[in-house]
């Protein structure tokens, strides 16, 4: 079968379209024909080994020294079940499914085998394969961190990086939870981000951006371009701050926050469980999550797609069509 293999860490050119062995499902497993996958920031980080300096060596231990041990990247998929192993009752051939593949990767391939207990769920009936593939990583991240900061009805949240994958889902979910939402993105994206439900949209490139800020119950930092010194003055006493890209914060900020009764939620791993994915799916079926789709590329153009994501300015989600012939 065709697959894109990451031959070493580096620029998008390290990705090579190759023929690899077709995976066969064993007992308790299913095989999915991958219709659509995506290029997430996680794909960019693994491919280029772009991680905060102190973690470089640790990440190479975890992922592989010169190249990823699991060389087929791709962190989320939507597709069709094409084979079902013995003892599987949750799926049948022909079922449309979606799910994250952060554990083990493997989305950039024509087929992928899953355990029937993996966090794979049926595609919502109102969803296309593109929408289904674009949902798992961004939406579950938004849900996880909004749960962690315990956002309540009537509270005021500021979402920084509102036009990215996590940011777009966070704006939608925060609005659904009854919060007043201020979204921050560049002016060119302001109109469609407002249409996602934001009450106010602020342009971080505007000359007097800071003057338009108020104080907020929750600061949700989805894109790590707003240092603590600049943003924490806008967090209310007793407020919550989350930065989904940072595992550590300087002790002086942690100490100041503690004194002000503020809670800091730093990056961890949202649960990659079936129960959590079912929660995400339920919100998708209700229409709370509406995936924002940027460009779509065929698998053959995966390098172009990675170059696009490497720029750091995608709008929502960049998708990859793996089987264009089946969609016709
Ligand atoms: N902890 C976790 O579990 C977890 C899970 C998923 C993702 N993440 C991390 O979360 C981050 C966001 O992921 P994502 O997929 O949402 O990102 P993304 O889609 O790549 O974000 C791109 C967005 O960032 C905005 N942006 C770029 N420079 C900016 C700046 N200086 N100020 C404000 N906005 C700026 C861009 O908006 P403009 O084009 O308008 O500038 C663009 O829409 C990544 O670092 C990823 O690794 C963490």
Short mmCIF file of N, CA, C and O and ligand atoms in Angstrom, two decimals, residues 41-42 45 137 140-141 145 160-161 163-167 184-186 188-189 204 222-223 225 244-245 267-270 309 312-316, ligand 1:
data_model
loop_
_atom_site.label_atom_id
_atom_site.label_comp_id
_atom_site.label_asym_id
_atom_site.label_seq_id
_atom_site.Cartn_x
_atom_site.Cartn_y
_atom_site.Cartn_z
N UNK A 41 0.07 20.48 14.05
CA UNK A 41 1.34 21.03 14.56
C UNK A 41 2.18 19.89 15.15
O UNK A 41 3.41 19.92 15.09
N UNK A 42 1.53 18.87 15.67
CA UNK A 42 2.27 17.72 16.22
C UNK A 42 3.06 17.01 15.11
O UNK A 42 4.20 16.57 15.33
N UNK A 45 6.03 19.13 14.51
CA UNK A 45 7.01 19.03 15.61
C UNK A 45 7.81 17.72 15.52
O UNK A 45 9.02 17.71 15.68
N UNK A 137 -7.94 15.82 17.21
CA UNK A 137 -6.85 16.42 17.99
C UNK A 137 -7.24 17.81 18.51
O UNK A 137 -7.16 18.09 19.72
N UNK A 140 -10.54 17.73 20.96
CA UNK A 140 -10.35 17.11 22.29
C UNK A 140 -9.40 17.97 23.13
O UNK A 140 -9.52 18.03 24.35
N UNK A 141 -8.48 18.69 22.48
CA UNK A 141 -7.59 19.59 23.23
C UNK A 141 -8.40 20.75 23.82
O UNK A 141 -8.26 21.10 24.99
N UNK A 145 -8.80 21.26 27.99
CA UNK A 145 -8.29 22.42 28.73
C UNK A 145 -9.42 23.31 29.23
O UNK A 145 -9.29 23.94 30.29
N UNK A 160 -6.29 33.24 22.84
CA UNK A 160 -5.18 33.78 22.04
C UNK A 160 -4.73 32.71 21.05
O UNK A 160 -4.37 31.60 21.45
N UNK A 161 -4.76 33.06 19.74
CA UNK A 161 -4.48 32.06 18.71
C UNK A 161 -5.79 31.45 18.25
O UNK A 161 -5.89 30.25 17.95
N UNK A 163 -7.54 31.57 15.58
CA UNK A 163 -7.79 31.11 14.21
C UNK A 163 -7.09 29.79 13.88
O UNK A 163 -7.22 29.29 12.77
N UNK A 164 -6.38 29.21 14.86
CA UNK A 164 -5.75 27.90 14.63
C UNK A 164 -6.71 26.77 14.90
O UNK A 164 -7.90 27.00 15.17
N UNK A 165 -6.21 25.56 14.87
CA UNK A 165 -7.09 24.40 15.08
C UNK A 165 -7.69 24.41 16.48
O UNK A 165 -8.91 24.42 16.67
N UNK A 166 -6.84 24.44 17.51
CA UNK A 166 -7.34 24.41 18.89
C UNK A 166 -8.15 25.68 19.17
O UNK A 166 -9.22 25.62 19.79
N UNK A 167 -7.66 26.81 18.69
CA UNK A 167 -8.35 28.09 18.94
C UNK A 167 -9.77 28.10 18.40
O UNK A 167 -10.70 28.55 19.09
N UNK A 184 -8.51 36.39 19.86
CA UNK A 184 -7.38 37.17 19.33
C UNK A 184 -6.78 36.45 18.13
O UNK A 184 -6.40 35.27 18.22
N UNK A 185 -6.74 37.15 17.01
CA UNK A 185 -6.12 36.61 15.79
C UNK A 185 -5.71 37.80 14.94
O UNK A 185 -5.94 38.95 15.32
N UNK A 186 -5.14 37.56 13.76
CA UNK A 186 -4.78 38.71 12.92
C UNK A 186 -6.03 39.21 12.21
O UNK A 186 -7.01 38.47 12.03
N UNK A 188 -6.91 39.75 9.25
CA UNK A 188 -7.42 39.09 8.04
C UNK A 188 -8.36 37.92 8.37
O UNK A 188 -9.17 37.50 7.55
N UNK A 189 -8.24 37.41 9.59
CA UNK A 189 -9.10 36.28 9.99
C UNK A 189 -10.28 36.71 10.88
O UNK A 189 -11.08 35.86 11.27
N UNK A 204 -4.09 41.05 16.95
CA UNK A 204 -2.83 41.18 17.70
C UNK A 204 -1.79 41.98 16.92
O UNK A 204 -0.77 42.38 17.48
N UNK A 222 -3.45 29.46 23.11
CA UNK A 222 -3.35 28.31 22.20
C UNK A 222 -2.10 28.41 21.33
O UNK A 222 -1.63 27.40 20.81
N UNK A 223 -1.60 29.62 21.15
CA UNK A 223 -0.39 29.82 20.34
C UNK A 223 0.60 30.58 21.21
O UNK A 223 0.28 31.65 21.73
N UNK A 225 2.75 32.84 21.67
CA UNK A 225 3.39 34.06 21.16
C UNK A 225 3.08 35.26 22.05
O UNK A 225 3.25 36.39 21.63
N UNK A 244 -1.43 25.85 26.46
CA UNK A 244 -1.45 24.44 26.06
C UNK A 244 -0.15 24.00 25.39
O UNK A 244 -0.01 22.85 25.01
N UNK A 245 0.78 24.95 25.23
CA UNK A 245 2.03 24.59 24.55
C UNK A 245 3.21 24.52 25.52
O UNK A 245 4.31 24.19 25.13
N UNK A 267 0.66 22.56 29.78
CA UNK A 267 0.41 21.49 28.81
C UNK A 267 0.64 20.11 29.40
O UNK A 267 1.60 19.89 30.13
N UNK A 268 -0.24 19.21 29.09
CA UNK A 268 -0.09 17.80 29.45
C UNK A 268 -0.65 17.02 28.28
O UNK A 268 -0.67 17.52 27.16
N UNK A 269 -1.14 15.84 28.54
CA UNK A 269 -1.74 15.08 27.43
C UNK A 269 -3.22 14.88 27.70
O UNK A 269 -3.58 14.22 28.67
N UNK A 270 -4.09 15.45 26.85
CA UNK A 270 -5.51 15.15 26.99
C UNK A 270 -5.71 13.64 26.88
O UNK A 270 -4.95 12.96 26.18
N UNK A 309 1.84 24.25 6.76
CA UNK A 309 1.65 24.24 8.22
C UNK A 309 2.89 24.82 8.93
O UNK A 309 2.77 25.50 9.95
N UNK A 312 3.00 28.42 10.28
CA UNK A 312 2.37 28.82 11.55
C UNK A 312 1.15 29.71 11.36
O UNK A 312 0.74 30.41 12.28
N UNK A 313 0.56 29.69 10.18
CA UNK A 313 -0.61 30.56 9.94
C UNK A 313 -1.77 29.82 9.30
O UNK A 313 -2.55 30.39 8.55
N UNK A 314 -1.90 28.52 9.58
CA UNK A 314 -3.04 27.82 8.97
C UNK A 314 -4.34 28.33 9.59
O UNK A 314 -4.34 28.84 10.71
N UNK A 315 -5.40 28.16 8.84
CA UNK A 315 -6.73 28.56 9.32
C UNK A 315 -7.44 27.28 9.74
O UNK A 315 -7.86 26.52 8.89
N UNK A 316 -7.54 27.03 11.02
CA UNK A 316 -8.17 25.79 11.47
C UNK A 316 -7.31 24.61 11.11
O UNK A 316 -6.20 24.45 11.63
N1 LIG B 1 -1.10 20.28 24.88
C1 LIG B 1 -1.76 19.65 23.97
O1 LIG B 1 -2.39 18.63 24.24
C2 LIG B 1 -1.82 20.17 22.55
C3 LIG B 1 -2.67 19.58 21.63
C4 LIG B 1 -2.76 20.13 20.36
C5 LIG B 1 -1.94 21.22 20.04
N2 LIG B 1 -1.07 21.72 20.95
C6 LIG B 1 -0.20 22.86 20.63
O2 LIG B 1 -1.05 23.96 20.50
C7 LIG B 1 -0.49 24.88 19.58
C8 LIG B 1 -1.55 25.34 18.63
O3 LIG B 1 -1.91 24.31 17.77
P1 LIG B 1 -2.89 24.63 16.58
O4 LIG B 1 -2.96 23.45 15.73
O5 LIG B 1 -4.13 25.24 17.10
O6 LIG B 1 -2.01 25.77 15.90
P2 LIG B 1 -2.11 26.34 14.50
O7 LIG B 1 -3.39 25.91 13.89
O8 LIG B 1 -0.85 26.06 13.77
O9 LIG B 1 -2.14 27.87 14.83
C9 LIG B 1 -1.97 28.69 13.77
C10 LIG B 1 -2.58 30.00 14.16
O10 LIG B 1 -1.66 30.70 14.99
C11 LIG B 1 -1.87 32.08 14.77
N3 LIG B 1 -0.70 32.87 15.06
C12 LIG B 1 0.50 32.78 14.46
N4 LIG B 1 1.33 33.71 15.01
C13 LIG B 1 0.61 34.35 15.96
C14 LIG B 1 0.91 35.41 16.87
N5 LIG B 1 2.11 35.99 16.91
N6 LIG B 1 -0.06 35.81 17.71
C15 LIG B 1 -1.29 35.24 17.67
N7 LIG B 1 -1.63 34.26 16.83
C16 LIG B 1 -0.67 33.82 15.99
C17 LIG B 1 -2.20 32.17 13.31
O11 LIG B 1 -3.10 33.22 13.15
P3 LIG B 1 -2.85 34.37 12.06
O12 LIG B 1 -2.64 33.67 10.74
O13 LIG B 1 -4.09 35.14 12.17
O14 LIG B 1 -1.59 35.08 12.51
C18 LIG B 1 -2.83 30.81 12.94
O15 LIG B 1 -4.21 30.88 12.73
C19 LIG B 1 0.71 24.18 18.95
O16 LIG B 1 1.89 24.66 19.53
C20 LIG B 1 0.51 22.72 19.29
O17 LIG B 1 1.74 22.04 19.40
C21 LIG B 1 -1.01 21.24 22.21
#
